mmCIF file of C-alpha atoms in Angstrom:
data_model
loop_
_atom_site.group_PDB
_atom_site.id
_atom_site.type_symbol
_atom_site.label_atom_id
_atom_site.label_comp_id
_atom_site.label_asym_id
_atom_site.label_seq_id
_atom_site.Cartn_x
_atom_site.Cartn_y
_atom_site.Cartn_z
ATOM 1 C CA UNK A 335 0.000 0.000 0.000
ATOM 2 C CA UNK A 336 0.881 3.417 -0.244
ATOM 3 C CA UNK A 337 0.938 4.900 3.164
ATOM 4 C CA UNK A 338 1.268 8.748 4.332
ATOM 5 C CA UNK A 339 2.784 9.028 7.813
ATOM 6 C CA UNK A 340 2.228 12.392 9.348
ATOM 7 C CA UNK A 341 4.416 13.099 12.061
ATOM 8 C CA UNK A 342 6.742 10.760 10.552
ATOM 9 C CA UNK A 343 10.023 12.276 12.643
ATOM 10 C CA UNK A 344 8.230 11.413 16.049
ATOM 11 C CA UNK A 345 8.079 8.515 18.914
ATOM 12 C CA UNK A 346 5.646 6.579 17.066
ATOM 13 C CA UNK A 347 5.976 7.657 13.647
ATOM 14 C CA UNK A 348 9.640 6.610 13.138
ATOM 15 C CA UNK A 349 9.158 2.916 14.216
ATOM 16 C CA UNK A 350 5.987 2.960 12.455
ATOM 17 C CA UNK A 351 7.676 4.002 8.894
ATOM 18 C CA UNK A 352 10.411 1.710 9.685
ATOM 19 C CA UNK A 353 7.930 -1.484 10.445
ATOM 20 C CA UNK A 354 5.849 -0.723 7.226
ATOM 21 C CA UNK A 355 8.821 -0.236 4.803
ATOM 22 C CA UNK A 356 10.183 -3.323 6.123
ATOM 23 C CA UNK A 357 6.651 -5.007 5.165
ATOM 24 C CA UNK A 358 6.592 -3.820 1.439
ATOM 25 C CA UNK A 359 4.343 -0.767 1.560
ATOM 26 C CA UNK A 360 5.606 2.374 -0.179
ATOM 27 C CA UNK A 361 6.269 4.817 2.558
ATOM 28 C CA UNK A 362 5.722 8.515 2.478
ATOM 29 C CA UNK A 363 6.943 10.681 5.852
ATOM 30 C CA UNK A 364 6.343 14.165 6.585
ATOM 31 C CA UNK A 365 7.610 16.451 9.516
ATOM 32 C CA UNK A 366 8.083 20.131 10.231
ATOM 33 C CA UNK A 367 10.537 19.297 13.435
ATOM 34 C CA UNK A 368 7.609 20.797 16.110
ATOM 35 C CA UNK A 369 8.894 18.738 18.865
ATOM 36 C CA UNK A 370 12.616 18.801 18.572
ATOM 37 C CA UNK A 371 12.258 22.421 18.434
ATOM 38 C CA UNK A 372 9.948 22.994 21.298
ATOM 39 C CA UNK A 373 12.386 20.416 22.904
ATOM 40 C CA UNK A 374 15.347 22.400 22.583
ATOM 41 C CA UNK A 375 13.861 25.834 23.320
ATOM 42 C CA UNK A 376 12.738 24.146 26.646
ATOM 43 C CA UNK A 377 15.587 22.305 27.574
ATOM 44 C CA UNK A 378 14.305 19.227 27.568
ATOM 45 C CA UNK A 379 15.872 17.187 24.739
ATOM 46 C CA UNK A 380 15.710 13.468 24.938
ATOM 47 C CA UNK A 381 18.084 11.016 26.660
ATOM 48 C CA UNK A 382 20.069 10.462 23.626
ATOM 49 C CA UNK A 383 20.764 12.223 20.659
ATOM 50 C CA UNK A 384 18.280 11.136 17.418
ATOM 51 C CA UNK A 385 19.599 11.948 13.962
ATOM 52 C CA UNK A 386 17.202 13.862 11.687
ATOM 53 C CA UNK A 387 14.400 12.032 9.138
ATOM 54 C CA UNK A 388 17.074 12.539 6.258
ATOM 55 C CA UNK A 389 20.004 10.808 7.908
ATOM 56 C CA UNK A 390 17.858 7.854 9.692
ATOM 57 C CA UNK A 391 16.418 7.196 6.098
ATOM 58 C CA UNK A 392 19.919 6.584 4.407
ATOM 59 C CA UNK A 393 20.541 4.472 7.150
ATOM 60 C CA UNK A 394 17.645 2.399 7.365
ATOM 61 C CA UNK A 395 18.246 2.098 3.350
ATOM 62 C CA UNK A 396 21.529 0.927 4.396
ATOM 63 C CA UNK A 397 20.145 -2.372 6.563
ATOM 64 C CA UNK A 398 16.685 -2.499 4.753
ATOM 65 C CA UNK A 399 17.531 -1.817 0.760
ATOM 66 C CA UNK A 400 14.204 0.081 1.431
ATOM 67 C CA UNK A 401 13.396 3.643 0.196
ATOM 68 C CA UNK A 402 11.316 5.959 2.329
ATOM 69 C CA UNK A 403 10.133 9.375 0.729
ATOM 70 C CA UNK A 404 10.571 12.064 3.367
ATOM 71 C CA UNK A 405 9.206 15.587 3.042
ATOM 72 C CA UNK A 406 10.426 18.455 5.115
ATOM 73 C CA UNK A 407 6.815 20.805 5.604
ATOM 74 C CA UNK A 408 4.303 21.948 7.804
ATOM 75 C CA UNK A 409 0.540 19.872 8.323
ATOM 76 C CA UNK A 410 -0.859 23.317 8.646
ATOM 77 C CA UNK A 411 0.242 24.767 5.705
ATOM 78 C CA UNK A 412 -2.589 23.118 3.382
ATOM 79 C CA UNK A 413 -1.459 24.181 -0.022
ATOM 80 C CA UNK A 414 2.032 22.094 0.805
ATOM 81 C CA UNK A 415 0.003 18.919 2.478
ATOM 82 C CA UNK A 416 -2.549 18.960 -0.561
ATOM 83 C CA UNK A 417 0.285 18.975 -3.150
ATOM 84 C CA UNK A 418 1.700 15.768 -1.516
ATOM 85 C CA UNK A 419 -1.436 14.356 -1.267
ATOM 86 C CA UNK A 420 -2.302 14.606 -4.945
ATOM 87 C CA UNK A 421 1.018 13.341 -5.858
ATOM 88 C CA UNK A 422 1.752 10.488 -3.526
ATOM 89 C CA UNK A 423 -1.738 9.181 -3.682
ATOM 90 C CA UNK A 424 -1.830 7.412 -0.331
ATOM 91 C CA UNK A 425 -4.371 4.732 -0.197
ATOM 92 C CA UNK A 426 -3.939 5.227 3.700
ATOM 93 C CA UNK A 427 -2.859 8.440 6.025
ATOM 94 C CA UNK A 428 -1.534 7.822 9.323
ATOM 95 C CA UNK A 429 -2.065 11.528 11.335
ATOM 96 C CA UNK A 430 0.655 11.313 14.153
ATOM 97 C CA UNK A 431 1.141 15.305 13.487
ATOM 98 C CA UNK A 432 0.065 17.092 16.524
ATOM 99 C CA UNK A 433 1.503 18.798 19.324
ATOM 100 C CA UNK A 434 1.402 15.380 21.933
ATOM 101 C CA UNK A 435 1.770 16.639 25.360
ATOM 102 C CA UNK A 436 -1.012 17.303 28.289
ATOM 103 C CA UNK A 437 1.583 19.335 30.143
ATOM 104 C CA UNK A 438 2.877 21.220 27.584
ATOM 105 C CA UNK A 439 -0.577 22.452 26.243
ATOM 106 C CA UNK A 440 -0.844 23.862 30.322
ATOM 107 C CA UNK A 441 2.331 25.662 30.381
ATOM 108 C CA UNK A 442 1.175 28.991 29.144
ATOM 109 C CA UNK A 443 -0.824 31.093 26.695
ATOM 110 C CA UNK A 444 1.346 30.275 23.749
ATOM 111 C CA UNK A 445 1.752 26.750 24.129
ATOM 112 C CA UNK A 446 -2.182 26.738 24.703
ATOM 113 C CA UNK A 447 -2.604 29.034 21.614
ATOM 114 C CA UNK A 448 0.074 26.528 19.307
ATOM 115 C CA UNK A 449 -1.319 23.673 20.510
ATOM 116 C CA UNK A 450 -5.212 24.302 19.614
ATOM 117 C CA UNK A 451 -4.079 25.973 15.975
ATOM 118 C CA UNK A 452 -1.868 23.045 15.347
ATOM 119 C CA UNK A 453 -3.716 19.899 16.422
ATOM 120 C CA UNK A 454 -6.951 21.313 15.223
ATOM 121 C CA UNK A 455 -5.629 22.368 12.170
ATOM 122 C CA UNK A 456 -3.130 19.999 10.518
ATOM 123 C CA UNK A 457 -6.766 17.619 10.844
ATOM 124 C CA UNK A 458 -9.109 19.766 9.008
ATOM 125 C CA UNK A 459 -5.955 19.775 6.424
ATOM 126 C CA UNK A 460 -5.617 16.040 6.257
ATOM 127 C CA UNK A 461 -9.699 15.829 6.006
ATOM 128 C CA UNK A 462 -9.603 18.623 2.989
ATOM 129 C CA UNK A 463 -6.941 17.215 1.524
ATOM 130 C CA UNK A 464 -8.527 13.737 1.068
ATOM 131 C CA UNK A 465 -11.123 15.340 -0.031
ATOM 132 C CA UNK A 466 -9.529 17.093 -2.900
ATOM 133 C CA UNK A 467 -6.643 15.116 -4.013
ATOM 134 C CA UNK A 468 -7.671 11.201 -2.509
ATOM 135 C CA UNK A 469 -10.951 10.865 -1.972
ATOM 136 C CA UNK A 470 -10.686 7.166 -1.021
ATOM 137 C CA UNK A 471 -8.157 7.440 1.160
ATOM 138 C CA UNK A 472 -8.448 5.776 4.951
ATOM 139 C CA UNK A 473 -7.700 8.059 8.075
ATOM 140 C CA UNK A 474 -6.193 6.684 10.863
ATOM 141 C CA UNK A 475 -6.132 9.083 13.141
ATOM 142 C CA UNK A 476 -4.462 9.006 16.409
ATOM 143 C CA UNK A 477 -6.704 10.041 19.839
ATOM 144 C CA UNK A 478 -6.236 9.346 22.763
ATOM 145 C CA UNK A 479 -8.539 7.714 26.155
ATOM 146 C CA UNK A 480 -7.944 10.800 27.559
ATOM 147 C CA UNK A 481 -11.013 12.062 25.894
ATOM 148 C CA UNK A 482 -12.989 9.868 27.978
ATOM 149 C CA UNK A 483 -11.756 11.082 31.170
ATOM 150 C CA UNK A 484 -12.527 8.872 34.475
ATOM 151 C CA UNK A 485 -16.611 8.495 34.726
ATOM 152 C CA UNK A 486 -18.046 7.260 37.031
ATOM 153 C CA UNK A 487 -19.364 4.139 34.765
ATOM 154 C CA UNK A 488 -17.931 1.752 32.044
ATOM 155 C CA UNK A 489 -16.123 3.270 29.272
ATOM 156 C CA UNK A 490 -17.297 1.301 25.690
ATOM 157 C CA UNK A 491 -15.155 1.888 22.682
ATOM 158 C CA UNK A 492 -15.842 5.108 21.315
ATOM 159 C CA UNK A 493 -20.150 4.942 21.110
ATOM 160 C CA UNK A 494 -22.737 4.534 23.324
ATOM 161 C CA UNK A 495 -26.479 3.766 22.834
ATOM 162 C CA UNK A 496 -28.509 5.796 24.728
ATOM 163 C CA UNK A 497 -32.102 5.032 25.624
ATOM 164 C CA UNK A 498 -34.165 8.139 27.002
ATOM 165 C CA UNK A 499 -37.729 8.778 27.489
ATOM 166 C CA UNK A 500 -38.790 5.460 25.234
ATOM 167 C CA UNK A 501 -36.394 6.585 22.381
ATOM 168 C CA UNK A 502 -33.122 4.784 21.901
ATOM 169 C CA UNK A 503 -30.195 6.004 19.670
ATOM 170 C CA UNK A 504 -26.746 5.745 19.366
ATOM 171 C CA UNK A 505 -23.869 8.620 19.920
ATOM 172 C CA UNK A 506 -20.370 8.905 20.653
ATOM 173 C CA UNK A 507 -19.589 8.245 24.187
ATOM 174 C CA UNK A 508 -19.426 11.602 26.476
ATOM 175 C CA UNK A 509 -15.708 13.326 26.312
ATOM 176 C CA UNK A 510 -14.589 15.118 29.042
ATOM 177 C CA UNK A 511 -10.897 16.272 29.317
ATOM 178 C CA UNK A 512 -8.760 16.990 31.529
ATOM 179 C CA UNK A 513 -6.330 19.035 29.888
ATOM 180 C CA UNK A 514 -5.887 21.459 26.550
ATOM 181 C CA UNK A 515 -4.247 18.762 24.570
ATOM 182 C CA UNK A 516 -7.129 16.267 25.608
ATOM 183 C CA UNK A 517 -9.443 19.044 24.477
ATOM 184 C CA UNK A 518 -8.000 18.943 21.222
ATOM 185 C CA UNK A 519 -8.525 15.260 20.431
ATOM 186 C CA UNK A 520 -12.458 15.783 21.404
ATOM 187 C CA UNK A 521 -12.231 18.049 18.638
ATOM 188 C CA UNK A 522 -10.544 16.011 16.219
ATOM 189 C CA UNK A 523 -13.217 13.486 16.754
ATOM 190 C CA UNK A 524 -16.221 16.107 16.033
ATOM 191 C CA UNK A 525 -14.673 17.115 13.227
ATOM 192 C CA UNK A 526 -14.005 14.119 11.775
ATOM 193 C CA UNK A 527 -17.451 12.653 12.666
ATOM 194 C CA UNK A 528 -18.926 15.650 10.797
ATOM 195 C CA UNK A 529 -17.396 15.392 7.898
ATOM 196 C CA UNK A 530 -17.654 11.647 7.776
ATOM 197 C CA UNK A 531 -21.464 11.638 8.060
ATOM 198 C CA UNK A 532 -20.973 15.165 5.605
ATOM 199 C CA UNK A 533 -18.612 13.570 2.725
ATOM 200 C CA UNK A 534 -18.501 9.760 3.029
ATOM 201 C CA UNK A 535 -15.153 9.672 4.597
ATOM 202 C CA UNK A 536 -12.929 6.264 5.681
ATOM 203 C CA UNK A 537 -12.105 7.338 9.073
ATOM 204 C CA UNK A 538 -10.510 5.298 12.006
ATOM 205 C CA UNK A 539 -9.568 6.887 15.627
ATOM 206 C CA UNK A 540 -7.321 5.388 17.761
ATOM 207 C CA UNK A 541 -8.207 6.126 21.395
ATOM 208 C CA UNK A 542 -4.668 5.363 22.645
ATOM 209 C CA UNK A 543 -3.105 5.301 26.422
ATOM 210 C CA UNK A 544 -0.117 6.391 27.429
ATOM 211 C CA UNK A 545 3.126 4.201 25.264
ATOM 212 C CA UNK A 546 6.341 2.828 26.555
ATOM 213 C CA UNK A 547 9.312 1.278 25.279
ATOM 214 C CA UNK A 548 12.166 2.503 23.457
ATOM 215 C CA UNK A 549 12.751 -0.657 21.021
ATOM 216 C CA UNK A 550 11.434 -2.463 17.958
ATOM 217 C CA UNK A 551 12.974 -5.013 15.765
ATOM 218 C CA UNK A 552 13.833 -1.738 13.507
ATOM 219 C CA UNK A 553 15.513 0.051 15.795
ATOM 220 C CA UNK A 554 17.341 -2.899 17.234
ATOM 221 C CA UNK A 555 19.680 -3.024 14.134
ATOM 222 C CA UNK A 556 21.490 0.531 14.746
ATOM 223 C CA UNK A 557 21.433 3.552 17.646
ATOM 224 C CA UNK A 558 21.403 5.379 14.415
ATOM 225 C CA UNK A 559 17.586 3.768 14.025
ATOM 226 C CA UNK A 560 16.766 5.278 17.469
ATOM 227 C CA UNK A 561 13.452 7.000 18.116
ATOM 228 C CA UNK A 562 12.889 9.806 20.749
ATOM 229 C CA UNK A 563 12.999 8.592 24.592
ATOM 230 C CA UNK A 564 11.824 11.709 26.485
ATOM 231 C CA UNK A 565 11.875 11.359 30.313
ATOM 232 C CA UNK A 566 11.109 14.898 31.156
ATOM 233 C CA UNK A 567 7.479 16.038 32.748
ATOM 234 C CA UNK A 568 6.699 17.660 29.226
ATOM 235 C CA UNK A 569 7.167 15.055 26.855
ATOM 236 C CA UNK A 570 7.883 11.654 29.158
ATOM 237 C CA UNK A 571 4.960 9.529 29.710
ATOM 238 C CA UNK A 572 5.069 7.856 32.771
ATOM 239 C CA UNK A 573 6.882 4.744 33.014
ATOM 240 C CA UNK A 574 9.655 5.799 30.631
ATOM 241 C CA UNK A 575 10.366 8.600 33.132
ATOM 242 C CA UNK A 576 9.654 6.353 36.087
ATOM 243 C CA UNK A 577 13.018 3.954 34.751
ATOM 244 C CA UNK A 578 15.001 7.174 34.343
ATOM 245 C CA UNK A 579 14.224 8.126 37.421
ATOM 246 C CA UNK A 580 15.063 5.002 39.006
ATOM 247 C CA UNK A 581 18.469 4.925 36.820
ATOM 248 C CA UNK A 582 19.272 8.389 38.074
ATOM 249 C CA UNK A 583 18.678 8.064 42.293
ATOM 250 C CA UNK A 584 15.548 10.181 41.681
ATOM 251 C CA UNK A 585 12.639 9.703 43.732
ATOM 252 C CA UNK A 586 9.913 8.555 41.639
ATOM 253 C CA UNK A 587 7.201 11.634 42.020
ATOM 254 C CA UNK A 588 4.084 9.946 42.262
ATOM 255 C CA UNK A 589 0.996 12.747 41.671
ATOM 256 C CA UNK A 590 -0.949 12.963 45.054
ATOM 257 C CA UNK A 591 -2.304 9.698 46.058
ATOM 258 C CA UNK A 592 -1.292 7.841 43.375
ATOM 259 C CA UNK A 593 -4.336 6.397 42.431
ATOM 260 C CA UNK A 594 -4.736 7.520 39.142
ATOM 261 C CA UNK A 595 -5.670 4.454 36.963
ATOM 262 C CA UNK A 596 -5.174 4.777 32.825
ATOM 263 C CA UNK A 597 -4.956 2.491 29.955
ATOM 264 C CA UNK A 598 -0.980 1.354 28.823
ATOM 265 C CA UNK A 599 0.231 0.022 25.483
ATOM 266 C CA UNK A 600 3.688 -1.117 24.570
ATOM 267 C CA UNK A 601 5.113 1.244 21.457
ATOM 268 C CA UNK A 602 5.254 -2.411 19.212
ATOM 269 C CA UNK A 603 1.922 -2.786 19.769
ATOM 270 C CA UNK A 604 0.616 0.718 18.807
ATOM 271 C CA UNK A 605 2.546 -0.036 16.003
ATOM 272 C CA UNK A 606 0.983 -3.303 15.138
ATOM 273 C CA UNK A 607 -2.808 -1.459 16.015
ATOM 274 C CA UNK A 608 -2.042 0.714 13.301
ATOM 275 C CA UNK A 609 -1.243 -1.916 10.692
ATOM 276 C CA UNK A 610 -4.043 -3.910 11.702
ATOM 277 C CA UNK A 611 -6.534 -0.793 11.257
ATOM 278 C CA UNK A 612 -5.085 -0.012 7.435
ATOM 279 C CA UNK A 613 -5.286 -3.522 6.356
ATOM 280 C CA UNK A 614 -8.586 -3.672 7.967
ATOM 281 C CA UNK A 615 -10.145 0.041 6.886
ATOM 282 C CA UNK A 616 -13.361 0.931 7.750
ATOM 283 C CA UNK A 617 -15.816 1.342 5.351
ATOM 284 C CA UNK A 618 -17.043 5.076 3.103
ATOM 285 C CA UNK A 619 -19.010 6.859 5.517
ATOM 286 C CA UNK A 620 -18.080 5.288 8.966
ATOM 287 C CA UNK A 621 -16.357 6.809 12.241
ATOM 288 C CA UNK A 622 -14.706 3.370 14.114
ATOM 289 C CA UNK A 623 -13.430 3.686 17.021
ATOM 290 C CA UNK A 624 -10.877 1.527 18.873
ATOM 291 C CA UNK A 625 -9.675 2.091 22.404
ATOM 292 C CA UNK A 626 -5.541 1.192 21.826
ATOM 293 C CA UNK A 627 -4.386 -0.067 25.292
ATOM 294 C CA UNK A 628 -3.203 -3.668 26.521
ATOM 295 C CA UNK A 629 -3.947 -3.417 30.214
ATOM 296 C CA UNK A 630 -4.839 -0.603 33.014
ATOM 297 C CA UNK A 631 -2.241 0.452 35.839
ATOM 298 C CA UNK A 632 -2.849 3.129 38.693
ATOM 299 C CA UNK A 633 0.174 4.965 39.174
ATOM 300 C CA UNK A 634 1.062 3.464 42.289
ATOM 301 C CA UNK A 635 1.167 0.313 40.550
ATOM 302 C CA UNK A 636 3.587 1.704 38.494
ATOM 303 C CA UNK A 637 6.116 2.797 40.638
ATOM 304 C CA UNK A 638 5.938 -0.287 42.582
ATOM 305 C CA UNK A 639 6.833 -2.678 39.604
ATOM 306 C CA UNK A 640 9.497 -0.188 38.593
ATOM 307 C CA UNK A 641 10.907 0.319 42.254
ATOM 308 C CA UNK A 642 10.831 -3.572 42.502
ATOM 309 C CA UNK A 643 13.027 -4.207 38.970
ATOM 310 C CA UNK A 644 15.212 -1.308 39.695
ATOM 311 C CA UNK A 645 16.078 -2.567 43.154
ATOM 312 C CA UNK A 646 17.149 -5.711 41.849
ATOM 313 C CA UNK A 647 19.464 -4.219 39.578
ATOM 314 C CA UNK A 648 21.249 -2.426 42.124
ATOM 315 C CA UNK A 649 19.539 1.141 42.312
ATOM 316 C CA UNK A 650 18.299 2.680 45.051
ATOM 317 C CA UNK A 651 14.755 3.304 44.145
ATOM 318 C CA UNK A 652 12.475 5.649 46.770
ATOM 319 C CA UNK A 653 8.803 6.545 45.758
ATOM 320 C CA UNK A 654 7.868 9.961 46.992
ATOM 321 C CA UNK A 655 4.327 10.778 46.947
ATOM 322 C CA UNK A 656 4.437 14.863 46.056
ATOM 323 C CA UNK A 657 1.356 17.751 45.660
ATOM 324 C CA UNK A 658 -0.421 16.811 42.480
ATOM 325 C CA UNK A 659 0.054 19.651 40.443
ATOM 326 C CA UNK A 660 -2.584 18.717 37.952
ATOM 327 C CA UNK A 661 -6.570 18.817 38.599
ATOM 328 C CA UNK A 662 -7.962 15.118 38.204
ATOM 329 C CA UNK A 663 -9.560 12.877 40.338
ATOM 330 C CA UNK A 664 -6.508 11.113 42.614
ATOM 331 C CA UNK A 665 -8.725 7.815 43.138
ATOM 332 C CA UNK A 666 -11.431 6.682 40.816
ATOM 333 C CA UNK A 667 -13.494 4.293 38.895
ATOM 334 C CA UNK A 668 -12.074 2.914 35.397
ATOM 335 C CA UNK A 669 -13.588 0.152 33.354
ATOM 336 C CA UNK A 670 -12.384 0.274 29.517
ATOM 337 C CA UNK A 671 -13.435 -1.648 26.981
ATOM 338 C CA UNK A 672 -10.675 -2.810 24.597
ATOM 339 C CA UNK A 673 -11.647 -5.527 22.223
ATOM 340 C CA UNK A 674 -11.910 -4.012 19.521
ATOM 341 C CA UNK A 675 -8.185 -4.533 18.134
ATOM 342 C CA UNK A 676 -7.820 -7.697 19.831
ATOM 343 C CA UNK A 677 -11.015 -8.852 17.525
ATOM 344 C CA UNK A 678 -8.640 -7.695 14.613
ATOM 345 C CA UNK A 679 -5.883 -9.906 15.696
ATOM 346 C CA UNK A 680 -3.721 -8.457 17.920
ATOM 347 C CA UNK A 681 -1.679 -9.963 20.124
ATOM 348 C CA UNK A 682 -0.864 -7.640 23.398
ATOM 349 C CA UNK A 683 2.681 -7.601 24.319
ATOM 350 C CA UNK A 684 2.230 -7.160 28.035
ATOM 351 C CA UNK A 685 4.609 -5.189 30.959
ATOM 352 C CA UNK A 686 6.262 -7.949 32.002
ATOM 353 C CA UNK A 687 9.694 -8.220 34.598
ATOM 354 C CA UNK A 688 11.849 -8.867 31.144
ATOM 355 C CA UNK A 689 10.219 -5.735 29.442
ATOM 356 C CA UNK A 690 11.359 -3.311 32.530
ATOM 357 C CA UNK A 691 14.561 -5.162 32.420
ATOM 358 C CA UNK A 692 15.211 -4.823 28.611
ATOM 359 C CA UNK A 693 13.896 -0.977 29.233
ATOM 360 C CA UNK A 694 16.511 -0.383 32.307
ATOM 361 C CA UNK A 695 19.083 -1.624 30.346
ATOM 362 C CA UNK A 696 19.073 0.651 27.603
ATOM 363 C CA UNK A 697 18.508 3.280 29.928
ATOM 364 C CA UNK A 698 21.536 2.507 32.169
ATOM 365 C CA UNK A 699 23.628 2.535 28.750
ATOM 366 C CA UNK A 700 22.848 6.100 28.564
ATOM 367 C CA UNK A 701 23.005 7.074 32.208
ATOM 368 C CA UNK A 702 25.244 9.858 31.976
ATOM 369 C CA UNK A 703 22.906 11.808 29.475
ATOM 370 C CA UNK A 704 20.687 12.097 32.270
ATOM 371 C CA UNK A 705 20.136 15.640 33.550
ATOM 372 C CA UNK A 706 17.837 15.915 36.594
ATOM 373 C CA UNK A 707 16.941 19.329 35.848
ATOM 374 C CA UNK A 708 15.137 18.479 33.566
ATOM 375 C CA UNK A 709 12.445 15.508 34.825
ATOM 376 C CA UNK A 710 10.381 17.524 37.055
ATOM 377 C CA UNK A 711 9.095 21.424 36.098
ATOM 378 C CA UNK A 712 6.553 21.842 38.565
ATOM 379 C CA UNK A 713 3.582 22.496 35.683
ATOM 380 C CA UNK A 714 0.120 23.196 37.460
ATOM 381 C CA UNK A 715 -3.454 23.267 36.439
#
């Protein structure tokens, strides 16, 4: 197939380019830099250098024999998205291209203001641009749970049916965020649901939890195949900072009482989600929803399997509980449904003791990039 990867430069889209190449499809990338440059006006690069798209694609040409088309440009700039669109003709557009961070979108009125004109519109882009230059093009579209937030009842995957006053009818499930960036996903969704039941579109949304993991088979064959490993409150999701952390002597700063329960997915299995959605596109004129986690963890939970693996290794691993600078609910009901993928074929690679340990270990090869300035920044909201 030929397949569009937006966002092709980031944590997910690298190893996803690399794993589709290496499966025959003709691969398309495109990337504007957002997040290395927000990472390096912030101080918060990642734990190890990662080359840029153009030298990582000579390189995985080098092992693979594969081409990958990379395009320097902007999602937001239509005139330069709908120009690849009409040329490439992708059969199938993976949209990894927004600003990805809850904590960023919080940190002040710019990053609030470049986060909502970004996300929201690099997706009206991709949905115009299908519309114009590949009209039979699939979206796959990444969301995230944390448009759900934590109700109080059973979360179903994506829809709900709804019977009131004798009626019964059938509407996506209620979103409620808990941060800008969240906000912006619930948006993504409307719009895409509009102009699916407007124009006929092939979309698929990928509620996803938070990922971990810094290895696939891809990157495995050279450091020069690396993706981004971010342990820093901005860009780190939890239990790849967690493992720094532990690496480093750093308390691992667990958010009030610790309670806080989401949805977790290993990076080669968002990887293998998204396959499984493009060979498996939904059909000209429907929304489908999947919920993309393997299993649920509370934070506490978290620490505790880290603090146990990184004590065998040798560190000395402390949990501190501190002031949970975020507003959510510290102890809560969470019921997911997730069988959605898993009806599609996937296997769930689980966080198991030899996962952590494969994790530490890369980490403690790169223990003396770690600056402890820059894991905790004190964001509120």
């Amino acid at each position: 197939m030929r397949v569009l990867i937006l966002g092709g430069d980031g944590y997910l889209g690298w190893p996803t380019a690399m794993s589709f190449s290496k499966k025959g499809h003709e691969i398309c990338v495109i990337d504007n830099y957002l997040r290395r440059n927000i990472c390096r006006d912030l101080d918060v690069e990642p734990l190890y250098p990662v080359p840029n798209l153009l030298s990582r694609v000579r390189t995985w040409k080098e092992f693979s024999g594969k081409d990958i088309q990379v395009r320097i440009g902007d999602c937001c700039d239509y005139e330069f998205l709908r120009r690849i669109f009409s040329e490439f003709q992708p059969e199938a557009v993976i949209h990894y291209a927004e600003q990805p961070s809850a904590p960023y979108s919080m940190l002040n009125y710019d990053a609030a203001r470049m986060t909502l004109s970004n996300n929201l519109v690099s997706t009206l882009n991709v949905i115009w641009a299908v519309k114009d230059s590949a009209p039979d093009c699939h979206i796959i579209k990444l969301g995230t749970m944390g448009e759900y937030g934590t109700p109080n009842i059973d979360i179903e995957e994506g829809w709900l049916e709804i019977e009131h006053k004798g009626r019964k009818d059938r509407f996506l499930f209620p979103r409620q965020a808990s941060s800008l960036y969240h906000t912006t996903k619930i948006q993504d969704t409307d719009l895409l649901w509009f102009y699916v039941r407007t124009w006929g579109l092939r979309v698929t949304d990928l509620m996803q939890g938070p990922v971990y993991g810094l290895s696939t088979d891809e990157i495995e064959l050279s450091e020069e195949l690396s993706t981004f490993f971010n342990y820093d409150e901005l860009f780190g999701t939890v239990i790849n900072r967690f493992i720094v952390q532990a690496v480093a002597g750093y308390p691992l700063t667990v958010y009030g009482k610790g309670g806080q329960t989401r949805g977790y997915i290993n990076i080669v299995d968002t990887i293998a989600c998204v396959e499984l959605s493009m060979l498996n596109p939904a059909s000209s004129g429907e929304l489908r929803i999947f919920n993309q986690i393997t299993e649920t963890f509370s934070v506490n939970e978290l620490a505790e399997k880290v603090a146990a693996i990184g004590t065998e290794r040798g560190h000395d691993v402390q949990i501190k509980s501190v002031e949970n600078p975020r507003v959510e609910l510290e102890e809560h009901y969470y019921n997911p449904t997730y069988s959605g993928l898993k009806d599609l074929g996937l296997t769930p690679h689980y966080l198991t003791d030899d996962v952590l340990n494969g994790m530490f270990e890369r980490v403690e090869k790169h223990a003396k990039n770690i600056h402890k300035h820059k894991i905790f920044r004190g964001i509120k909201w």
